[in-house]
PDB file of C-alpha atoms in Angstrom:
ATOM      1  CA  MET A   1      71.312  43.169 110.424  1.00  0.00           C
ATOM      2  CA  ARG A   2      74.041  44.590 112.624  1.00  0.00           C
ATOM      3  CA  ALA A   3      76.452  44.349 109.693  1.00  0.00           C
ATOM      4  CA  ASN A   4      74.079  46.314 107.449  1.00  0.00           C
ATOM      5  CA  ARG A   5      73.607  48.954 110.127  1.00  0.00           C
ATOM      6  CA  CYS A   6      77.365  49.226 110.551  1.00  0.00           C
ATOM      7  CA  VAL A   7      77.793  49.682 106.800  1.00  0.00           C
ATOM      8  CA  ARG A   8      75.173  52.474 106.744  1.00  0.00           C
ATOM      9  CA  VAL A   9      76.770  54.284 109.698  1.00  0.00           C
ATOM     10  CA  CYS A  10      80.232  54.006 108.149  1.00  0.00           C
ATOM     11  CA  ALA A  11      78.928  55.308 104.819  1.00  0.00           C
ATOM     12  CA  ARG A  12      77.350  58.309 106.563  1.00  0.00           C
ATOM     13  CA  LEU A  13      80.572  59.022 108.438  1.00  0.00           C
ATOM     14  CA  ILE A  14      82.593  58.910 105.226  1.00  0.00           C
ATOM     15  CA  LEU A  15      80.096  61.208 103.491  1.00  0.00           C
ATOM     16  CA  LEU A  16      80.193  63.631 106.437  1.00  0.00           C
ATOM     17  CA  VAL A  17      84.006  63.737 106.316  1.00  0.00           C
ATOM     18  CA  ILE A  18      83.949  64.445 102.553  1.00  0.00           C
ATOM     19  CA  VAL A  19      81.331  67.207 102.867  1.00  0.00           C
ATOM     20  CA  THR A  20      83.147  68.808 105.819  1.00  0.00           C
ATOM     21  CA  ALA A  21      86.517  68.708 104.052  1.00  0.00           C
ATOM     22  CA  THR A  22      84.994  70.245 100.919  1.00  0.00           C
ATOM     23  CA  ALA A  23      83.414  73.078 102.929  1.00  0.00           C
ATOM     24  CA  LEU A  24      86.608  73.810 104.846  1.00  0.00           C
ATOM     25  CA  LEU A  25      88.824  73.817 101.752  1.00  0.00           C
ATOM     26  CA  ALA A  26      86.489  75.867  99.593  1.00  0.00           C
ATOM     27  CA  PRO A  27      87.511  79.520  99.093  1.00  0.00           C
ATOM     28  CA  PRO A  28      85.421  82.091 100.974  1.00  0.00           C
ATOM     29  CA  PRO A  29      82.494  83.507  99.004  1.00  0.00           C
ATOM     30  CA  PRO A  30      82.907  87.019  97.571  1.00  0.00           C
ATOM     31  CA  LEU A  31      81.459  89.809  99.685  1.00  0.00           C
ATOM     32  CA  PHE A  32      79.890  91.293  96.554  1.00  0.00           C
ATOM     33  CA  ALA A  33      78.913  89.884  93.193  1.00  0.00           C
ATOM     34  CA  ALA A  34      81.538  90.333  90.505  1.00  0.00           C
ATOM     35  CA  GLY A  35      81.324  93.778  88.982  1.00  0.00           C
ATOM     36  CA  ALA A  36      78.818  94.954  91.576  1.00  0.00           C
ATOM     37  CA  ARG A  37      78.888  98.495  92.866  1.00  0.00           C
ATOM     38  CA  GLY A  38      81.703  98.840  95.355  1.00  0.00           C
ATOM     39  CA  ALA A  39      82.981  95.285  94.810  1.00  0.00           C
ATOM     40  CA  PRO A  40      86.611  94.739  95.806  1.00  0.00           C
ATOM     41  CA  GLY A  41      87.319  93.438  92.292  1.00  0.00           C
ATOM     42  CA  ALA A  42      85.854  96.505  90.625  1.00  0.00           C
ATOM     43  CA  ARG A  43      87.756  99.422  89.141  1.00  0.00           C
ATOM     44  CA  GLY A  44      90.319 100.764  91.570  1.00  0.00           C
ATOM     45  CA  ALA A  45      90.438  97.530  93.581  1.00  0.00           C
ATOM     46  CA  PRO A  46      93.407  96.760  95.850  1.00  0.00           C
ATOM     47  CA  GLY A  47      96.642  96.147  93.978  1.00  0.00           C
ATOM     48  CA  ALA A  48      95.781  98.443  91.070  1.00  0.00           C
ATOM     49  CA  PRO A  49      96.780 102.087  90.892  1.00  0.00           C
ATOM     50  CA  LEU A  50      94.055 104.614  91.564  1.00  0.00           C
ATOM     51  CA  ALA A  51      93.301 106.883  88.650  1.00  0.00           C
ATOM     52  CA  ASP A  52      95.382 110.068  88.606  1.00  0.00           C
ATOM     53  CA  SER A  53      96.961 109.217  91.969  1.00  0.00           C
ATOM     54  CA  GLY A  54     100.328 107.872  90.904  1.00  0.00           C
ATOM     55  CA  LEU A  55     100.272 105.644  94.031  1.00  0.00           C
ATOM     56  CA  PRO A  56      99.503 101.920  94.309  1.00  0.00           C
ATOM     57  CA  ALA A  57      96.277 100.998  96.059  1.00  0.00           C
ATOM     58  CA  THR A  58      97.861  98.020  97.821  1.00  0.00           C
ATOM     59  CA  VAL A  59      96.560  97.705 101.382  1.00  0.00           C
ATOM     60  CA  PRO A  60      97.905  95.226 103.959  1.00  0.00           C
ATOM     61  CA  ALA A  61      95.192  93.043 105.522  1.00  0.00           C
ATOM     62  CA  ILE A  62      96.016  94.087 109.093  1.00  0.00           C
ATOM     63  CA  GLY A  63      92.456  94.452 110.362  1.00  0.00           C
ATOM     64  CA  ARG A  64      91.488  92.258 113.303  1.00  0.00           C
ATOM     65  CA  THR A  65      87.812  93.160 113.627  1.00  0.00           C
ATOM     66  CA  TRP A  66      84.962  94.900 111.841  1.00  0.00           C
ATOM     67  CA  PRO A  67      84.220  98.428 113.061  1.00  0.00           C
ATOM     68  CA  ILE A  68      80.654  97.363 113.867  1.00  0.00           C
ATOM     69  CA  GLY A  69      79.465  94.015 115.220  1.00  0.00           C
ATOM     70  CA  LEU A  70      80.692  90.635 113.966  1.00  0.00           C
ATOM     71  CA  ARG A  71      79.881  91.091 110.285  1.00  0.00           C
ATOM     72  CA  PRO A  72      77.669  94.099 109.589  1.00  0.00           C
ATOM     73  CA  ARG A  73      75.559  94.541 106.490  1.00  0.00           C
ATOM     74  CA  VAL A  74      77.273  96.652 103.843  1.00  0.00           C
ATOM     75  CA  LEU A  75      74.663  99.159 102.662  1.00  0.00           C
ATOM     76  CA  ARG A  76      76.899 100.704 100.021  1.00  0.00           C
ATOM     77  CA  GLY A  77      80.334  99.661  98.848  1.00  0.00           C
ATOM     78  CA  TRP A  78      83.436 101.546  97.813  1.00  0.00           C
ATOM     79  CA  GLU A  79      83.142 103.416  94.512  1.00  0.00           C
ATOM     80  CA  PRO A  80      86.483 105.061  93.676  1.00  0.00           C
ATOM     81  CA  PRO A  81      86.235 108.287  91.684  1.00  0.00           C
ATOM     82  CA  ALA A  82      87.792 108.412  88.227  1.00  0.00           C
ATOM     83  CA  THR A  83      89.541 111.658  89.193  1.00  0.00           C
ATOM     84  CA  VAL A  84      90.542 113.263  92.483  1.00  0.00           C
ATOM     85  CA  TYR A  85      87.442 115.459  92.594  1.00  0.00           C
ATOM     86  CA  GLY A  86      85.131 113.184  90.611  1.00  0.00           C
ATOM     87  CA  PRO A  87      81.915 111.592  91.912  1.00  0.00           C
ATOM     88  CA  GLY A  88      82.084 108.335  93.814  1.00  0.00           C
ATOM     89  CA  HIS A  89      81.763 106.807  97.260  1.00  0.00           C
ATOM     90  CA  ARG A  90      85.018 107.116  99.191  1.00  0.00           C
ATOM     91  CA  GLY A  91      84.382 104.372 101.737  1.00  0.00           C
ATOM     92  CA  VAL A  92      81.736 101.828 102.722  1.00  0.00           C
ATOM     93  CA  ASP A  93      78.492 102.296 104.646  1.00  0.00           C
ATOM     94  CA  LEU A  94      77.812  99.768 107.406  1.00  0.00           C
ATOM     95  CA  ALA A  95      74.340  99.349 108.902  1.00  0.00           C
ATOM     96  CA  ALA A  96      74.389 100.269 112.599  1.00  0.00           C
ATOM     97  CA  PRO A  97      71.687 101.541 114.975  1.00  0.00           C
ATOM     98  CA  ALA A  98      72.348 104.719 116.931  1.00  0.00           C
ATOM     99  CA  GLY A  99      74.397 104.057 120.053  1.00  0.00           C
ATOM    100  CA  THR A 100      76.231 101.055 118.587  1.00  0.00           C
ATOM    101  CA  PRO A 101      79.869 100.875 119.734  1.00  0.00           C
ATOM    102  CA  VAL A 102      82.420 101.637 117.012  1.00  0.00           C
ATOM    103  CA  ARG A 103      85.778  99.867 117.290  1.00  0.00           C
ATOM    104  CA  ALA A 104      89.262 100.415 115.892  1.00  0.00           C
ATOM    105  CA  VAL A 105      89.971  97.748 113.267  1.00  0.00           C
ATOM    106  CA  ALA A 106      93.754  97.801 113.731  1.00  0.00           C
ATOM    107  CA  PRO A 107      96.342  99.318 116.095  1.00  0.00           C
ATOM    108  CA  GLY A 108      97.059 103.000 115.671  1.00  0.00           C
ATOM    109  CA  ARG A 109      96.973 106.522 117.046  1.00  0.00           C
ATOM    110  CA  VAL A 110      93.908 108.784 117.055  1.00  0.00           C
ATOM    111  CA  ALA A 111      94.663 111.588 114.600  1.00  0.00           C
ATOM    112  CA  PHE A 112      91.339 113.415 114.962  1.00  0.00           C
ATOM    113  CA  ALA A 113      88.272 113.214 117.193  1.00  0.00           C
ATOM    114  CA  GLY A 114      85.705 115.968 116.817  1.00  0.00           C
ATOM    115  CA  GLN A 115      83.103 117.627 114.615  1.00  0.00           C
ATOM    116  CA  VAL A 116      83.333 118.139 110.857  1.00  0.00           C
ATOM    117  CA  ALA A 117      80.428 119.910 109.150  1.00  0.00           C
ATOM    118  CA  GLY A 118      78.154 119.098 112.077  1.00  0.00           C
ATOM    119  CA  ARG A 119      78.920 115.388 112.311  1.00  0.00           C
ATOM    120  CA  GLY A 120      81.259 113.518 114.627  1.00  0.00           C
ATOM    121  CA  VAL A 121      84.380 112.049 113.055  1.00  0.00           C
ATOM    122  CA  VAL A 122      87.138 109.856 114.456  1.00  0.00           C
ATOM    123  CA  SER A 123      90.308 109.229 112.420  1.00  0.00           C
ATOM    124  CA  VAL A 124      93.029 106.732 113.319  1.00  0.00           C
ATOM    125  CA  ASP A 125      96.520 106.547 111.772  1.00  0.00           C
ATOM    126  CA  LEU A 126      97.416 102.860 111.526  1.00  0.00           C
ATOM    127  CA  THR A 127     100.695 101.758 113.071  1.00  0.00           C
ATOM    128  CA  GLY A 128     103.502 100.565 110.790  1.00  0.00           C
ATOM    129  CA  THR A 129     101.773 101.382 107.491  1.00  0.00           C
ATOM    130  CA  GLY A 130     104.333 103.739 105.988  1.00  0.00           C
ATOM    131  CA  ASP A 131     104.673 107.475 105.443  1.00  0.00           C
ATOM    132  CA  PRO A 132     102.132 108.874 105.142  1.00  0.00           C
ATOM    133  CA  PRO A 133     100.367 106.157 107.154  1.00  0.00           C
ATOM    134  CA  LEU A 134      97.070 104.578 106.266  1.00  0.00           C
ATOM    135  CA  ARG A 135      94.261 106.462 108.007  1.00  0.00           C
ATOM    136  CA  THR A 136      90.841 105.034 108.819  1.00  0.00           C
ATOM    137  CA  THR A 137      87.867 107.339 109.402  1.00  0.00           C
ATOM    138  CA  TYR A 138      84.511 106.678 111.057  1.00  0.00           C
ATOM    139  CA  GLU A 139      81.446 108.939 110.914  1.00  0.00           C
ATOM    140  CA  PRO A 140      78.987 110.004 112.270  1.00  0.00           C
ATOM    141  CA  VAL A 141      80.471 108.937 115.584  1.00  0.00           C
ATOM    142  CA  THR A 142      80.455 110.429 119.067  1.00  0.00           C
ATOM    143  CA  ALA A 143      84.104 110.066 120.074  1.00  0.00           C
ATOM    144  CA  ALA A 144      85.089 108.140 123.197  1.00  0.00           C
ATOM    145  CA  VAL A 145      88.806 108.834 122.649  1.00  0.00           C
ATOM    146  CA  GLU A 146      91.006 111.908 122.371  1.00  0.00           C
ATOM    147  CA  GLU A 147      93.556 112.920 119.763  1.00  0.00           C
ATOM    148  CA  GLY A 148      96.949 111.339 120.301  1.00  0.00           C
ATOM    149  CA  ARG A 149      95.661 108.264 122.121  1.00  0.00           C
ATOM    150  CA  GLU A 150      97.037 104.873 121.126  1.00  0.00           C
ATOM    151  CA  VAL A 151      94.291 102.347 120.378  1.00  0.00           C
ATOM    152  CA  GLU A 152      94.280  98.585 119.934  1.00  0.00           C
ATOM    153  CA  PRO A 153      92.180  96.418 117.584  1.00  0.00           C
ATOM    154  CA  GLY A 154      88.673  96.041 118.960  1.00  0.00           C
ATOM    155  CA  GLU A 155      88.962  99.017 121.307  1.00  0.00           C
ATOM    156  CA  VAL A 156      85.822 101.165 121.386  1.00  0.00           C
ATOM    157  CA  ILE A 157      86.562 104.597 119.943  1.00  0.00           C
ATOM    158  CA  GLY A 158      83.012 105.963 119.936  1.00  0.00           C
ATOM    159  CA  THR A 159      79.325 105.284 119.342  1.00  0.00           C
ATOM    160  CA  VAL A 160      77.088 105.765 116.322  1.00  0.00           C
ATOM    161  CA  GLN A 161      75.281 109.110 116.350  1.00  0.00           C
ATOM    162  CA  ALA A 162      71.524 109.241 115.873  1.00  0.00           C
ATOM    163  CA  ASP A 163      71.828 111.885 113.159  1.00  0.00           C
ATOM    164  CA  GLY A 164      74.398 113.075 110.645  1.00  0.00           C
ATOM    165  CA  SER A 165      74.374 109.921 108.521  1.00  0.00           C
ATOM    166  CA  HIS A 166      73.955 110.139 104.746  1.00  0.00           C
ATOM    167  CA  CYS A 167      72.235 106.722 104.710  1.00  0.00           C
ATOM    168  CA  PRO A 168      68.418 106.328 104.693  1.00  0.00           C
ATOM    169  CA  ALA A 169      68.811 104.494 108.034  1.00  0.00           C
ATOM    170  CA  PRO A 170      71.518 104.966 110.682  1.00  0.00           C
ATOM    171  CA  CYS A 171      74.894 103.748 109.474  1.00  0.00           C
ATOM    172  CA  VAL A 172      78.621 104.300 109.844  1.00  0.00           C
ATOM    173  CA  HIS A 173      80.649 105.558 106.912  1.00  0.00           C
ATOM    174  CA  TRP A 174      84.006 103.791 107.154  1.00  0.00           C
ATOM    175  CA  GLY A 175      86.798 105.271 105.067  1.00  0.00           C
ATOM    176  CA  LEU A 176      90.470 104.618 104.365  1.00  0.00           C
ATOM    177  CA  ARG A 177      93.105 106.777 102.733  1.00  0.00           C
ATOM    178  CA  ARG A 178      96.812 107.315 102.423  1.00  0.00           C
ATOM    179  CA  GLY A 179      97.521 111.025 102.197  1.00  0.00           C
ATOM    180  CA  GLU A 180      94.880 112.331  99.794  1.00  0.00           C
ATOM    181  CA  VAL A 181      94.379 108.968  98.066  1.00  0.00           C
ATOM    182  CA  TYR A 182      91.201 107.119  99.049  1.00  0.00           C
ATOM    183  CA  LEU A 183      91.331 103.322  99.259  1.00  0.00           C
ATOM    184  CA  ASN A 184      88.910 100.475  99.874  1.00  0.00           C
ATOM    185  CA  PRO A 185      88.618  99.958 103.668  1.00  0.00           C
ATOM    186  CA  LEU A 186      87.420  96.374 103.164  1.00  0.00           C
ATOM    187  CA  SER A 187      90.959  95.623 101.949  1.00  0.00           C
ATOM    188  CA  LEU A 188      92.117  95.921 105.564  1.00  0.00           C
ATOM    189  CA  LEU A 189      90.149  92.808 106.505  1.00  0.00           C
ATOM    190  CA  PRO A 190      91.715  89.349 105.996  1.00  0.00           C
ATOM    191  CA  PRO A 191      89.665  86.573 104.328  1.00  0.00           C
ATOM    192  CA  TRP A 192      88.704  84.986 107.652  1.00  0.00           C
ATOM    193  CA  LEU A 193      86.879  88.192 108.628  1.00  0.00           C
ATOM    194  CA  LEU A 194      85.215  88.605 105.236  1.00  0.00           C
ATOM    195  CA  HIS A 195      84.000  84.999 105.294  1.00  0.00           C
ATOM    196  CA  THR A 196      80.339  84.544 106.179  1.00  0.00           C
ATOM    197  CA  GLY A 197      81.134  82.247 109.105  1.00  0.00           C
ATOM    198  CA  PRO A 198      82.582  78.881 110.174  1.00  0.00           C
ATOM    199  CA  SER A 199      81.414  75.586 108.709  1.00  0.00           C
ATOM    200  CA  ARG A 200      79.009  73.608 110.859  1.00  0.00           C
ATOM    201  CA  LEU A 201      78.792  69.806 111.221  1.00  0.00           C
ATOM    202  CA  LEU A 202      75.360  68.342 110.543  1.00  0.00           C
ATOM    203  CA  PRO A 203      73.882  65.456 112.583  1.00  0.00           C
ATOM    204  CA  LEU A 204      74.043  61.992 111.033  1.00  0.00           C
ATOM    205  CA  ALA A 205      70.353  61.238 111.528  1.00  0.00           C
TER     206      ALA A 205
END
């Protein structure tokens, strides 16, 4: 009887090791379905040139945190315009209640902190990203920093405003551009931040 019990326990341990190894080695799930609105693999995704821009859309994955929370819900993805002035969505909308802290995703210098068309905007030029540098923008945000200040990843740069959002519910519009070329801000985040979360071991019994 003890031998049979030992065999069952060993079999469960082997199965647990196989399942855990499979989960850890599997690639992270896509943030959006293929071809979905604003999906990173959609038209104008990182690595492909933006229409009419003449510049590559390659973005280094230097982000170390999401702007909001641990992994906020993306209400609307990035929809690059076909032309410079064409329709689209030049950023991503992240669900966030009013008063939520907004953090810098990567090191940089605050390029702007103030009001634009009645809504608070904070822009950060990212360190070591070329000339012109990559610039992240966050709105509507009440700034907690001043222009010219150096910020580190995860540092609070403001809080979500109660009004001024173009979402049905409070949200933060997170944008990224180089010069006048808009890029997908999600490209700043490495796979380990885009992943839904760590694998968890299940009990044997």
